[in-house]
PDB file of C-alpha atoms in Angstrom:
ATOM      1  CA  UNK U 248     -50.523  26.910  12.512  1.00 47.00           C
ATOM      2  CA  UNK U 249     -50.392  30.247  14.257  1.00 48.00           C
ATOM      3  CA  UNK U 250     -50.230  33.712  12.786  1.00 48.00           C
ATOM      4  CA  UNK U 251     -47.522  36.207  13.701  1.00 48.00           C
ATOM      5  CA  UNK U 252     -48.072  38.869  16.311  1.00 53.00           C
ATOM      6  CA  UNK U 253     -48.487  42.543  15.513  1.00 58.00           C
ATOM      7  CA  UNK U 254     -44.843  43.208  16.369  1.00 70.00           C
ATOM      8  CA  UNK U 255     -43.651  40.910  13.585  1.00 67.00           C
ATOM      9  CA  UNK U 256     -42.041  43.049  10.841  1.00 73.00           C
ATOM     10  CA  UNK U 257     -43.380  40.624   8.214  1.00 71.00           C
ATOM     11  CA  UNK U 258     -47.179  40.865   8.138  1.00 73.00           C
ATOM     12  CA  UNK U 259     -49.273  37.700   8.111  1.00 73.00           C
ATOM     13  CA  UNK U 260     -46.267  35.452   8.468  1.00 75.00           C
ATOM     14  CA  UNK U 261     -47.174  31.788   8.986  1.00 77.00           C
ATOM     15  CA  UNK U 262     -45.271  29.876  11.643  1.00 77.00           C
ATOM     16  CA  UNK U 263     -45.635  26.251  10.624  1.00 78.00           C
ATOM     17  CA  UNK U 264     -45.115  23.556  13.200  1.00 80.00           C
ATOM     18  CA  UNK U 265     -43.558  20.256  12.123  1.00 81.00           C
ATOM     19  CA  UNK U 266     -45.793  17.232  12.137  1.00 82.00           C
ATOM     20  CA  UNK U 267     -45.097  15.167  15.262  1.00 82.00           C
ATOM     21  CA  UNK U 268     -43.522  11.819  14.457  1.00 84.00           C
ATOM     22  CA  UNK U 269     -43.299   9.817  17.696  1.00 85.00           C
ATOM     23  CA  UNK U 270     -42.462   6.628  15.772  1.00 88.00           C
ATOM     24  CA  UNK U 271     -39.075   8.026  14.853  1.00 88.00           C
ATOM     25  CA  UNK U 272     -38.187   8.751  18.458  1.00 89.00           C
ATOM     26  CA  UNK U 273     -39.354   5.313  19.561  1.00 91.00           C
ATOM     27  CA  UNK U 274     -37.238   3.680  16.842  1.00 93.00           C
ATOM     28  CA  UNK U 275     -34.240   5.817  17.823  1.00 93.00           C
ATOM     29  CA  UNK U 276     -34.576   4.812  21.478  1.00 93.00           C
ATOM     30  CA  UNK U 277     -34.788   1.119  20.518  1.00 95.00           C
ATOM     31  CA  UNK U 278     -31.679   1.384  18.326  1.00 95.00           C
ATOM     32  CA  UNK U 279     -29.722   3.181  21.074  1.00 95.00           C
ATOM     33  CA  UNK U 280     -30.707   0.553  23.644  1.00 95.00           C
ATOM     34  CA  UNK U 281     -29.707  -2.309  21.341  1.00 95.00           C
ATOM     35  CA  UNK U 282     -26.385  -0.617  20.541  1.00 93.00           C
ATOM     36  CA  UNK U 283     -25.679  -0.090  24.241  1.00 94.00           C
ATOM     37  CA  UNK U 284     -26.455  -3.743  24.929  1.00 93.00           C
ATOM     38  CA  UNK U 285     -24.066  -4.834  22.148  1.00 90.00           C
ATOM     39  CA  UNK U 286     -21.252  -2.610  23.440  1.00 90.00           C
ATOM     40  CA  UNK U 287     -21.856  -3.805  26.997  1.00 89.00           C
ATOM     41  CA  UNK U 288     -21.661  -7.413  25.853  1.00 87.00           C
ATOM     42  CA  UNK U 289     -18.407  -6.790  23.993  1.00 85.00           C
ATOM     43  CA  UNK U 290     -16.782  -5.073  26.964  1.00 86.00           C
ATOM     44  CA  UNK U 291     -17.941  -7.330  29.789  1.00 87.00           C
ATOM     45  CA  UNK U 292     -17.745 -10.757  28.124  1.00 86.00           C
ATOM     46  CA  UNK U 293     -14.434 -12.291  29.300  1.00 87.00           C
ATOM     47  CA  UNK U 294     -14.338 -14.769  26.415  1.00 87.00           C
ATOM     48  CA  UNK U 295     -13.362 -12.015  24.006  1.00 86.00           C
ATOM     49  CA  UNK U 296     -10.006 -11.785  25.826  1.00 88.00           C
ATOM     50  CA  UNK U 297      -9.294  -8.148  25.087  1.00 88.00           C
ATOM     51  CA  UNK U 298      -5.902  -8.484  26.791  1.00 89.00           C
ATOM     52  CA  UNK U 299      -4.793 -10.917  24.071  1.00 90.00           C
ATOM     53  CA  UNK U 300      -6.301  -8.633  21.431  1.00 90.00           C
ATOM     54  CA  UNK U 301      -4.196  -5.646  22.548  1.00 91.00           C
ATOM     55  CA  UNK U 302      -1.133  -7.840  22.924  1.00 91.00           C
ATOM     56  CA  UNK U 303      -1.193  -9.182  19.342  1.00 90.00           C
ATOM     57  CA  UNK U 304      -2.706  -6.160  17.599  1.00 90.00           C
ATOM     58  CA  UNK U 305       0.783  -4.903  16.709  1.00 89.00           C
ATOM     59  CA  UNK U 306       2.553  -8.231  16.650  1.00 90.00           C
ATOM     60  CA  UNK U 307       5.333  -8.546  14.087  1.00 93.00           C
ATOM     61  CA  UNK U 308       3.681 -11.500  12.368  1.00 92.00           C
ATOM     62  CA  UNK U 309       0.360  -9.658  12.152  1.00 93.00           C
ATOM     63  CA  UNK U 310       1.942  -6.483  10.753  1.00 94.00           C
ATOM     64  CA  UNK U 311       3.813  -8.559   8.186  1.00 94.00           C
ATOM     65  CA  UNK U 312       0.523 -10.194   7.251  1.00 93.00           C
ATOM     66  CA  UNK U 313      -1.013  -6.744   6.738  1.00 94.00           C
ATOM     67  CA  UNK U 314       1.843  -5.821   4.426  1.00 94.00           C
ATOM     68  CA  UNK U 315       1.518  -8.971   2.321  1.00 94.00           C
ATOM     69  CA  UNK U 316      -2.239  -8.516   2.147  1.00 94.00           C
ATOM     70  CA  UNK U 317      -1.808  -4.980   0.818  1.00 95.00           C
ATOM     71  CA  UNK U 318       0.775  -6.179  -1.719  1.00 95.00           C
ATOM     72  CA  UNK U 319      -1.600  -8.868  -2.963  1.00 94.00           C
ATOM     73  CA  UNK U 320      -4.485  -6.397  -3.116  1.00 94.00           C
ATOM     74  CA  UNK U 321      -2.716  -3.680  -5.080  1.00 95.00           C
ATOM     75  CA  UNK U 322      -0.777  -6.084  -7.287  1.00 94.00           C
ATOM     76  CA  UNK U 323      -3.829  -8.081  -8.290  1.00 94.00           C
ATOM     77  CA  UNK U 324      -5.825  -4.895  -8.929  1.00 94.00           C
ATOM     78  CA  UNK U 325      -3.087  -3.566 -11.223  1.00 94.00           C
ATOM     79  CA  UNK U 326      -3.151  -6.816 -13.203  1.00 94.00           C
ATOM     80  CA  UNK U 327      -6.930  -6.795 -13.221  1.00 93.00           C
ATOM     81  CA  UNK U 328      -7.272  -3.183 -14.404  1.00 93.00           C
ATOM     82  CA  UNK U 329      -4.776  -3.593 -17.256  1.00 93.00           C
ATOM     83  CA  UNK U 330      -6.380  -6.811 -18.489  1.00 94.00           C
ATOM     84  CA  UNK U 331      -9.876  -5.404 -17.980  1.00 93.00           C
ATOM     85  CA  UNK U 332      -9.210  -2.444 -20.265  1.00 90.00           C
ATOM     86  CA  UNK U 333      -7.812  -4.786 -22.924  1.00 92.00           C
ATOM     87  CA  UNK U 334     -10.769  -7.170 -22.617  1.00 92.00           C
ATOM     88  CA  UNK U 335     -13.300  -4.332 -22.720  1.00 90.00           C
ATOM     89  CA  UNK U 336     -11.709  -2.921 -25.890  1.00 88.00           C
ATOM     90  CA  UNK U 337     -11.735  -6.412 -27.409  1.00 89.00           C
ATOM     91  CA  UNK U 338     -15.446  -6.718 -26.630  1.00 89.00           C
ATOM     92  CA  UNK U 339     -16.055  -3.468 -28.523  1.00 83.00           C
ATOM     93  CA  UNK U 340     -13.948  -4.567 -31.489  1.00 84.00           C
ATOM     94  CA  UNK U 341     -15.408  -5.345 -34.918  1.00 85.00           C
ATOM     95  CA  UNK U 342     -13.187  -8.423 -35.122  1.00 88.00           C
ATOM     96  CA  UNK U 343     -15.257 -11.523 -34.190  1.00 90.00           C
ATOM     97  CA  UNK U 344     -12.176 -13.419 -33.013  1.00 92.00           C
ATOM     98  CA  UNK U 345     -11.265 -10.724 -30.471  1.00 91.00           C
ATOM     99  CA  UNK U 346     -14.862 -10.471 -29.286  1.00 91.00           C
ATOM    100  CA  UNK U 347     -15.115 -14.253 -28.891  1.00 93.00           C
ATOM    101  CA  UNK U 348     -11.852 -14.546 -26.960  1.00 93.00           C
ATOM    102  CA  UNK U 349     -12.861 -11.728 -24.612  1.00 92.00           C
ATOM    103  CA  UNK U 350     -16.302 -13.239 -24.057  1.00 92.00           C
ATOM    104  CA  UNK U 351     -14.829 -16.702 -23.355  1.00 94.00           C
ATOM    105  CA  UNK U 352     -12.318 -15.295 -20.862  1.00 93.00           C
ATOM    106  CA  UNK U 353     -15.014 -13.410 -18.963  1.00 93.00           C
ATOM    107  CA  UNK U 354     -17.344 -16.422 -19.063  1.00 93.00           C
ATOM    108  CA  UNK U 355     -14.670 -18.790 -17.751  1.00 93.00           C
ATOM    109  CA  UNK U 356     -13.332 -16.706 -14.878  1.00 93.00           C
ATOM    110  CA  UNK U 357     -16.709 -15.378 -13.763  1.00 91.00           C
ATOM    111  CA  UNK U 358     -18.283 -18.824 -13.912  1.00 91.00           C
ATOM    112  CA  UNK U 359     -15.814 -20.650 -11.654  1.00 92.00           C
ATOM    113  CA  UNK U 360     -15.204 -19.972  -7.940  1.00 93.00           C
ATOM    114  CA  UNK U 361     -12.093 -18.025  -7.073  1.00 93.00           C
ATOM    115  CA  UNK U 362     -11.105 -20.705  -4.556  1.00 92.00           C
ATOM    116  CA  UNK U 363     -11.127 -23.339  -7.313  1.00 92.00           C
ATOM    117  CA  UNK U 364      -9.004 -21.107  -9.536  1.00 92.00           C
ATOM    118  CA  UNK U 365      -6.471 -20.564  -6.752  1.00 93.00           C
ATOM    119  CA  UNK U 366      -6.230 -24.337  -6.206  1.00 92.00           C
ATOM    120  CA  UNK U 367      -5.459 -24.771  -9.921  1.00 91.00           C
ATOM    121  CA  UNK U 368      -2.781 -22.092  -9.709  1.00 91.00           C
ATOM    122  CA  UNK U 369      -1.305 -23.893  -6.732  1.00 89.00           C
ATOM    123  CA  UNK U 370      -1.093 -27.062  -8.840  1.00 89.00           C
ATOM    124  CA  UNK U 371       0.380 -25.300 -11.879  1.00 88.00           C
ATOM    125  CA  UNK U 372       3.750 -26.983 -11.312  1.00 86.00           C
ATOM    126  CA  UNK U 373       2.018 -30.366 -11.304  1.00 86.00           C
ATOM    127  CA  UNK U 374       0.132 -29.637 -14.519  1.00 85.00           C
ATOM    128  CA  UNK U 375       3.157 -28.095 -16.251  1.00 85.00           C
ATOM    129  CA  UNK U 376       6.433 -29.145 -14.549  1.00 85.00           C
ATOM    130  CA  UNK U 377       8.483 -27.112 -17.040  1.00 86.00           C
ATOM    131  CA  UNK U 378       7.838 -23.971 -19.029  1.00 81.00           C
ATOM    132  CA  UNK U 379       9.720 -22.843 -22.090  1.00 80.00           C
ATOM    133  CA  UNK U 380      10.196 -19.874 -24.412  1.00 82.00           C
ATOM    134  CA  UNK U 381      10.566 -20.533 -28.125  1.00 78.00           C
ATOM    135  CA  UNK U 382       8.734 -20.727 -31.428  1.00 81.00           C
ATOM    136  CA  UNK U 383       5.157 -22.048 -31.147  1.00 78.00           C
ATOM    137  CA  UNK U 384       5.045 -25.713 -32.216  1.00 76.00           C
ATOM    138  CA  UNK U 385       8.783 -25.403 -32.899  1.00 75.00           C
ATOM    139  CA  UNK U 386      12.101 -25.454 -31.089  1.00 79.00           C
ATOM    140  CA  UNK U 387      12.444 -24.258 -27.485  1.00 77.00           C
ATOM    141  CA  UNK U 388      15.104 -21.702 -26.657  1.00 80.00           C
ATOM    142  CA  UNK U 389      14.819 -21.456 -22.854  1.00 82.00           C
ATOM    143  CA  UNK U 390      13.377 -24.017 -20.436  1.00 84.00           C
ATOM    144  CA  UNK U 391      12.892 -23.584 -16.692  1.00 82.00           C
ATOM    145  CA  UNK U 392      11.176 -25.306 -13.792  1.00 85.00           C
ATOM    146  CA  UNK U 393       7.676 -24.015 -13.081  1.00 84.00           C
ATOM    147  CA  UNK U 394       7.877 -24.290  -9.291  1.00 81.00           C
ATOM    148  CA  UNK U 395      11.038 -22.148  -9.305  1.00 84.00           C
ATOM    149  CA  UNK U 396       9.550 -19.301 -11.354  1.00 85.00           C
ATOM    150  CA  UNK U 397       5.916 -19.371 -10.201  1.00 87.00           C
ATOM    151  CA  UNK U 398       6.198 -19.455  -6.427  1.00 90.00           C
ATOM    152  CA  UNK U 399       3.249 -19.436  -4.043  1.00 90.00           C
ATOM    153  CA  UNK U 400       3.191 -15.627  -4.005  1.00 92.00           C
ATOM    154  CA  UNK U 401       3.161 -15.278  -7.782  1.00 92.00           C
ATOM    155  CA  UNK U 402       0.558 -18.022  -8.111  1.00 92.00           C
ATOM    156  CA  UNK U 403      -1.692 -16.188  -5.637  1.00 93.00           C
ATOM    157  CA  UNK U 404      -1.099 -12.838  -7.340  1.00 94.00           C
ATOM    158  CA  UNK U 405      -1.839 -14.187 -10.819  1.00 93.00           C
ATOM    159  CA  UNK U 406      -4.874 -16.105  -9.625  1.00 93.00           C
ATOM    160  CA  UNK U 407      -6.406 -13.061  -7.958  1.00 94.00           C
ATOM    161  CA  UNK U 408      -5.497 -10.677 -10.783  1.00 94.00           C
ATOM    162  CA  UNK U 409      -6.782 -12.841 -13.638  1.00 94.00           C
ATOM    163  CA  UNK U 410     -10.038 -13.497 -11.826  1.00 94.00           C
ATOM    164  CA  UNK U 411     -10.551  -9.819 -11.037  1.00 94.00           C
ATOM    165  CA  UNK U 412      -9.949  -8.862 -14.669  1.00 94.00           C
ATOM    166  CA  UNK U 413     -13.116 -10.681 -15.704  1.00 93.00           C
ATOM    167  CA  UNK U 414     -15.281  -8.607 -13.354  1.00 93.00           C
ATOM    168  CA  UNK U 415     -13.532  -5.321 -14.037  1.00 93.00           C
ATOM    169  CA  UNK U 416     -13.843  -5.902 -17.801  1.00 92.00           C
ATOM    170  CA  UNK U 417     -17.629  -5.648 -17.546  1.00 91.00           C
ATOM    171  CA  UNK U 418     -17.316  -2.521 -15.414  1.00 91.00           C
ATOM    172  CA  UNK U 419     -14.984  -0.905 -17.947  1.00 90.00           C
ATOM    173  CA  UNK U 420     -17.222  -1.947 -20.833  1.00 88.00           C
ATOM    174  CA  UNK U 421     -20.229  -0.360 -19.112  1.00 88.00           C
ATOM    175  CA  UNK U 422     -18.229   2.820 -18.514  1.00 87.00           C
ATOM    176  CA  UNK U 423     -17.094   3.035 -22.129  1.00 84.00           C
ATOM    177  CA  UNK U 424     -20.657   2.459 -23.296  1.00 83.00           C
ATOM    178  CA  UNK U 425     -21.937   5.322 -21.126  1.00 84.00           C
ATOM    179  CA  UNK U 426     -20.070   7.920 -23.197  1.00 83.00           C
ATOM    180  CA  UNK U 427     -22.188   9.646 -25.818  1.00 83.00           C
ATOM    181  CA  UNK U 428     -21.302   8.250 -29.279  1.00 82.00           C
ATOM    182  CA  UNK U 429     -21.402  11.807 -30.590  1.00 84.00           C
ATOM    183  CA  UNK U 430     -18.161  12.459 -28.709  1.00 81.00           C
ATOM    184  CA  UNK U 431     -16.349   9.834 -30.784  1.00 81.00           C
ATOM    185  CA  UNK U 432     -17.958  11.036 -34.018  1.00 84.00           C
ATOM    186  CA  UNK U 433     -16.869  14.600 -33.331  1.00 86.00           C
ATOM    187  CA  UNK U 434     -13.326  13.440 -32.602  1.00 85.00           C
ATOM    188  CA  UNK U 435     -13.208  11.433 -35.845  1.00 85.00           C
ATOM    189  CA  UNK U 436     -14.429  14.486 -37.720  1.00 86.00           C
ATOM    190  CA  UNK U 437     -11.418  16.351 -36.345  1.00 84.00           C
ATOM    191  CA  UNK U 438      -9.125  13.652 -37.722  1.00 85.00           C
ATOM    192  CA  UNK U 439      -8.167  11.993 -34.448  1.00 85.00           C
ATOM    193  CA  UNK U 440      -7.032   8.365 -34.476  1.00 85.00           C
ATOM    194  CA  UNK U 441      -9.038   5.669 -32.726  1.00 80.00           C
ATOM    195  CA  UNK U 442      -6.378   5.103 -30.070  1.00 80.00           C
ATOM    196  CA  UNK U 443      -6.192   8.820 -29.326  1.00 85.00           C
ATOM    197  CA  UNK U 444      -9.981   9.081 -29.177  1.00 85.00           C
ATOM    198  CA  UNK U 445     -10.098   6.254 -26.668  1.00 82.00           C
ATOM    199  CA  UNK U 446      -7.285   7.703 -24.571  1.00 82.00           C
ATOM    200  CA  UNK U 447      -8.234  11.388 -24.635  1.00 84.00           C
ATOM    201  CA  UNK U 448     -12.002  11.433 -25.135  1.00 84.00           C
ATOM    202  CA  UNK U 449     -13.734   8.205 -24.112  1.00 84.00           C
ATOM    203  CA  UNK U 450     -11.814   6.914 -21.092  1.00 82.00           C
ATOM    204  CA  UNK U 451     -11.660  10.264 -19.185  1.00 83.00           C
ATOM    205  CA  UNK U 452     -15.437  10.619 -19.481  1.00 83.00           C
ATOM    206  CA  UNK U 453     -16.047   6.966 -18.629  1.00 85.00           C
ATOM    207  CA  UNK U 454     -14.065   7.229 -15.391  1.00 84.00           C
ATOM    208  CA  UNK U 455     -17.077   8.749 -13.633  1.00 84.00           C
ATOM    209  CA  UNK U 456     -18.910   5.453 -14.149  1.00 85.00           C
ATOM    210  CA  UNK U 457     -15.889   3.181 -13.721  1.00 87.00           C
ATOM    211  CA  UNK U 458     -14.423   4.535 -10.468  1.00 86.00           C
ATOM    212  CA  UNK U 459     -17.227   3.724  -7.944  1.00 87.00           C
ATOM    213  CA  UNK U 460     -17.590  -0.002  -8.770  1.00 89.00           C
ATOM    214  CA  UNK U 461     -13.818  -0.318  -9.141  1.00 90.00           C
ATOM    215  CA  UNK U 462     -13.435   1.027  -5.620  1.00 89.00           C
ATOM    216  CA  UNK U 463     -15.897  -1.578  -4.410  1.00 90.00           C
ATOM    217  CA  UNK U 464     -13.938  -4.278  -6.243  1.00 91.00           C
ATOM    218  CA  UNK U 465     -10.741  -3.099  -4.546  1.00 92.00           C
ATOM    219  CA  UNK U 466     -12.343  -3.412  -1.128  1.00 92.00           C
ATOM    220  CA  UNK U 467     -13.690  -6.819  -2.097  1.00 92.00           C
ATOM    221  CA  UNK U 468     -10.235  -7.870  -3.296  1.00 93.00           C
ATOM    222  CA  UNK U 469      -8.781  -6.906   0.090  1.00 93.00           C
ATOM    223  CA  UNK U 470     -11.015  -9.506   1.708  1.00 91.00           C
ATOM    224  CA  UNK U 471     -10.629 -12.052  -1.105  1.00 92.00           C
ATOM    225  CA  UNK U 472      -6.919 -12.276  -0.315  1.00 92.00           C
ATOM    226  CA  UNK U 473      -7.924 -14.350   2.710  1.00 91.00           C
ATOM    227  CA  UNK U 474      -8.491 -17.257   0.278  1.00 92.00           C
ATOM    228  CA  UNK U 475      -4.873 -17.515  -0.884  1.00 92.00           C
ATOM    229  CA  UNK U 476      -4.397 -20.387   1.544  1.00 90.00           C
ATOM    230  CA  UNK U 477      -5.701 -22.509  -1.356  1.00 90.00           C
ATOM    231  CA  UNK U 478      -2.448 -21.917  -3.278  1.00 89.00           C
ATOM    232  CA  UNK U 479      -1.086 -22.244  -0.517  1.00 87.00           C
ATOM    233  CA  UNK U 480       0.300 -18.834   0.463  1.00 89.00           C
ATOM    234  CA  UNK U 481       0.759 -18.530   4.219  1.00 88.00           C
ATOM    235  CA  UNK U 482       1.914 -14.966   4.839  1.00 89.00           C
ATOM    236  CA  UNK U 483      -1.353 -13.045   4.503  1.00 91.00           C
ATOM    237  CA  UNK U 484      -3.214 -11.488   7.428  1.00 92.00           C
ATOM    238  CA  UNK U 485      -5.909 -14.137   7.814  1.00 92.00           C
ATOM    239  CA  UNK U 486      -3.481 -17.041   7.923  1.00 92.00           C
ATOM    240  CA  UNK U 487      -1.158 -15.188  10.304  1.00 92.00           C
ATOM    241  CA  UNK U 488      -3.896 -14.467  12.842  1.00 93.00           C
ATOM    242  CA  UNK U 489      -5.386 -17.962  12.527  1.00 92.00           C
ATOM    243  CA  UNK U 490      -1.978 -19.530  13.126  1.00 92.00           C
ATOM    244  CA  UNK U 491      -1.456 -17.491  16.295  1.00 92.00           C
ATOM    245  CA  UNK U 492      -4.988 -18.227  17.504  1.00 90.00           C
ATOM    246  CA  UNK U 493      -4.572 -21.957  16.975  1.00 91.00           C
ATOM    247  CA  UNK U 494      -1.228 -21.925  18.783  1.00 90.00           C
ATOM    248  CA  UNK U 495      -2.727 -20.128  21.799  1.00 89.00           C
ATOM    249  CA  UNK U 496      -6.054 -22.004  21.629  1.00 90.00           C
ATOM    250  CA  UNK U 497      -7.676 -18.549  21.600  1.00 88.00           C
ATOM    251  CA  UNK U 498      -9.131 -18.041  18.103  1.00 90.00           C
ATOM    252  CA  UNK U 499     -11.678 -15.361  19.035  1.00 91.00           C
ATOM    253  CA  UNK U 500      -9.324 -12.483  20.023  1.00 92.00           C
ATOM    254  CA  UNK U 501      -7.127 -13.153  16.985  1.00 92.00           C
ATOM    255  CA  UNK U 502     -10.175 -13.089  14.736  1.00 92.00           C
ATOM    256  CA  UNK U 503     -10.981  -9.676  16.215  1.00 92.00           C
ATOM    257  CA  UNK U 504      -7.412  -8.568  15.458  1.00 93.00           C
ATOM    258  CA  UNK U 505      -7.859  -9.629  11.831  1.00 93.00           C
ATOM    259  CA  UNK U 506     -11.253  -7.903  11.607  1.00 93.00           C
ATOM    260  CA  UNK U 507      -9.812  -4.707  13.084  1.00 94.00           C
ATOM    261  CA  UNK U 508      -7.073  -4.454  10.462  1.00 94.00           C
ATOM    262  CA  UNK U 509      -9.470  -5.239   7.618  1.00 94.00           C
ATOM    263  CA  UNK U 510     -11.873  -2.558   8.858  1.00 94.00           C
ATOM    264  CA  UNK U 511      -9.067  -0.011   9.212  1.00 94.00           C
ATOM    265  CA  UNK U 512      -7.745  -0.615   5.686  1.00 94.00           C
ATOM    266  CA  UNK U 513     -11.260  -0.623   4.252  1.00 93.00           C
ATOM    267  CA  UNK U 514     -11.988   2.730   5.890  1.00 93.00           C
ATOM    268  CA  UNK U 515      -8.872   4.237   4.298  1.00 92.00           C
ATOM    269  CA  UNK U 516      -9.865   2.818   0.912  1.00 91.00           C
ATOM    270  CA  UNK U 517     -13.356   4.300   1.241  1.00 90.00           C
ATOM    271  CA  UNK U 518     -11.930   7.765   1.917  1.00 90.00           C
ATOM    272  CA  UNK U 519      -9.693   7.516  -1.145  1.00 88.00           C
ATOM    273  CA  UNK U 520     -12.610   6.275  -3.226  1.00 86.00           C
ATOM    274  CA  UNK U 521     -14.754   9.249  -2.216  1.00 87.00           C
ATOM    275  CA  UNK U 522     -12.027  11.678  -3.322  1.00 86.00           C
ATOM    276  CA  UNK U 523     -11.660   9.886  -6.663  1.00 84.00           C
ATOM    277  CA  UNK U 524     -15.405   9.963  -7.235  1.00 82.00           C
ATOM    278  CA  UNK U 525     -15.502  13.677  -6.453  1.00 83.00           C
ATOM    279  CA  UNK U 526     -12.589  14.325  -8.823  1.00 80.00           C
ATOM    280  CA  UNK U 527     -14.034  12.447 -11.795  1.00 76.00           C
ATOM    281  CA  UNK U 528     -17.555  13.706 -11.085  1.00 72.00           C
ATOM    282  CA  UNK U 529     -16.667  17.353 -11.646  1.00 70.00           C
ATOM    283  CA  UNK U 530     -18.980  19.174 -14.001  1.00 61.00           C
ATOM    284  CA  UNK U 531     -21.635  16.438 -14.023  1.00 60.00           C
ATOM    285  CA  UNK U 532     -23.891  17.814 -11.287  1.00 56.00           C
ATOM    286  CA  UNK U 533     -23.040  14.928  -8.939  1.00 55.00           C
ATOM    287  CA  UNK U 534     -20.378  16.694  -6.894  1.00 56.00           C
ATOM    288  CA  UNK U 535     -21.150  17.996  -3.424  1.00 57.00           C
ATOM    289  CA  UNK U 536     -22.081  21.664  -3.027  1.00 55.00           C
ATOM    290  CA  UNK U 537     -19.221  23.826  -1.935  1.00 56.00           C
ATOM    291  CA  UNK U 538     -19.064  25.230   1.576  1.00 55.00           C
ATOM    292  CA  UNK U 539     -20.594  28.659   1.871  1.00 52.00           C
ATOM    293  CA  UNK U 540     -19.426  31.425   4.148  1.00 51.00           C
ATOM    294  CA  UNK U 541     -16.219  33.345   4.619  1.00 52.00           C
ATOM    295  CA  UNK U 542     -13.110  31.550   3.518  1.00 53.00           C
ATOM    296  CA  UNK U 543      -9.442  32.346   3.386  1.00 53.00           C
ATOM    297  CA  UNK U 544      -8.525  34.638   0.484  1.00 50.00           C
ATOM    298  CA  UNK U 545      -6.617  33.005  -2.339  1.00 51.00           C
ATOM    299  CA  UNK U 546      -3.748  34.846  -3.951  1.00 49.00           C
ATOM    300  CA  UNK U 547      -3.617  33.366  -7.410  1.00 55.00           C
ATOM    301  CA  UNK U 548      -2.689  34.827 -10.752  1.00 58.00           C
ATOM    302  CA  UNK U 549      -5.918  36.769 -11.193  1.00 59.00           C
ATOM    303  CA  UNK U 550      -5.684  38.191  -7.680  1.00 61.00           C
ATOM    304  CA  UNK U 551      -2.119  39.352  -8.343  1.00 59.00           C
ATOM    305  CA  UNK U 552      -3.174  41.100 -11.551  1.00 59.00           C
ATOM    306  CA  UNK U 553      -5.990  42.887  -9.755  1.00 61.00           C
ATOM    307  CA  UNK U 554      -3.725  43.913  -6.886  1.00 63.00           C
ATOM    308  CA  UNK U 555      -1.208  45.457  -9.291  1.00 61.00           C
ATOM    309  CA  UNK U 556      -3.733  48.123 -10.306  1.00 62.00           C
ATOM    310  CA  UNK U 557      -3.151  47.677 -14.046  1.00 62.00           C
ATOM    311  CA  UNK U 558      -6.609  46.244 -14.697  1.00 57.00           C
ATOM    312  CA  UNK U 559      -9.913  48.066 -14.393  1.00 58.00           C
ATOM    313  CA  UNK U 560     -12.760  46.794 -12.273  1.00 58.00           C
ATOM    314  CA  UNK U 561     -15.114  47.033 -15.252  1.00 57.00           C
ATOM    315  CA  UNK U 562     -13.252  46.363 -18.511  1.00 54.00           C
ATOM    316  CA  UNK U 563     -16.340  47.256 -20.579  1.00 54.00           C
ATOM    317  CA  UNK U 564     -16.887  50.651 -18.959  1.00 53.00           C
ATOM    318  CA  UNK U 565     -15.473  52.669 -21.897  1.00 54.00           C
ATOM    319  CA  UNK U 566     -17.404  50.802 -24.589  1.00 50.00           C
ATOM    320  CA  UNK U 567     -20.721  50.406 -22.768  1.00 48.00           C
ATOM    321  CA  UNK U 568     -23.290  52.824 -24.291  1.00 48.00           C
TER     322      UNK U 568
END
C-alpha cells in the first residue's frame, strides 16, 4: 500500500493494490488455447462436411420437423401443466382417496422410463382395439376404432404430456407449499372461498418457485420429443435429420443440423424463462437492480398532472408547522 501525495485533496488516502493472482491468468490462457483448438478442429476437419450442413439447414423436411417438435413440446407442456395443478391440489386434499390416486399416478409415471411409456402408447390400438362412450359397466352409446382416433401424433402427445404431469405435479406442490400458511388463514378470515384463495392468493405467490423448474422442464421436453420414434411418430426434427443423413450416408452434418436447431430453440426458451422469472420475482428481493443513470423521461399520468400546474410541489407546505 502507498499513501497519497500532498496534492491529493483527500488527506491520508490509502491506494490499495489488488492481490496478484497469476493462477487466474494461467487458467484463462489455457481455456483460450483449448477453445481455439476446438474451433480450429471444427473448421478444418473435412469430415464435418459443412457444405452439407448449410445445404440442409433450411431444408423443407427439417423445417417441418422443427414445427412438429415445437407442437409436441407446447402441447405436451399444456397437458402436463393442467394435470400437474390438479394432481398437486389432490395431494393437498384431506380426502385420502384423492391423495392416494395422485400419489399412485406420480409413482407410476415417474418410476417407468418415458421410452417404455411411449411404446405402450404406440400399442394402445393393440391393447384396446375399440373404445366406447357409455355408462360404466353398462350399455355403450358410441363405439369407435382406437387406431382411427388415437393416431401416432396423438399417442406421442398424450404419452409426453401424461409423463410430464408427474414431474410438474411435484414442482407445483413444492411451490404451493412455499406460500406462508398465514396468507390462507387471513383470506379465510375475510370470508374467501377455498377455490378463490387458491386462485387469487396461493398460486400467484407460488409462481416465483414454480416458474424456474417449469422452464427447465420445458427445455427438457423439447429434447425428449426426440424419443417419439417409439410410438412411432416420424415427423419430428430428430427423425427427419436422421432419415436424410442415412439416405446420404452422411450422418454427422445432419446431426449438427439437428443440434443447431435444438440449441437455437433452447436459447429462445431461456430468454423467455428469464423474463418470466423477473416478472414473478418482483418485490421478493431477487430481481436485478435497475439501471442507473439518465434515462428517457416518461410522460405518465403523474407527469401530466404535474405539468398542468394544478398540483403543488410540496402538498404539505401549508400544514407543516
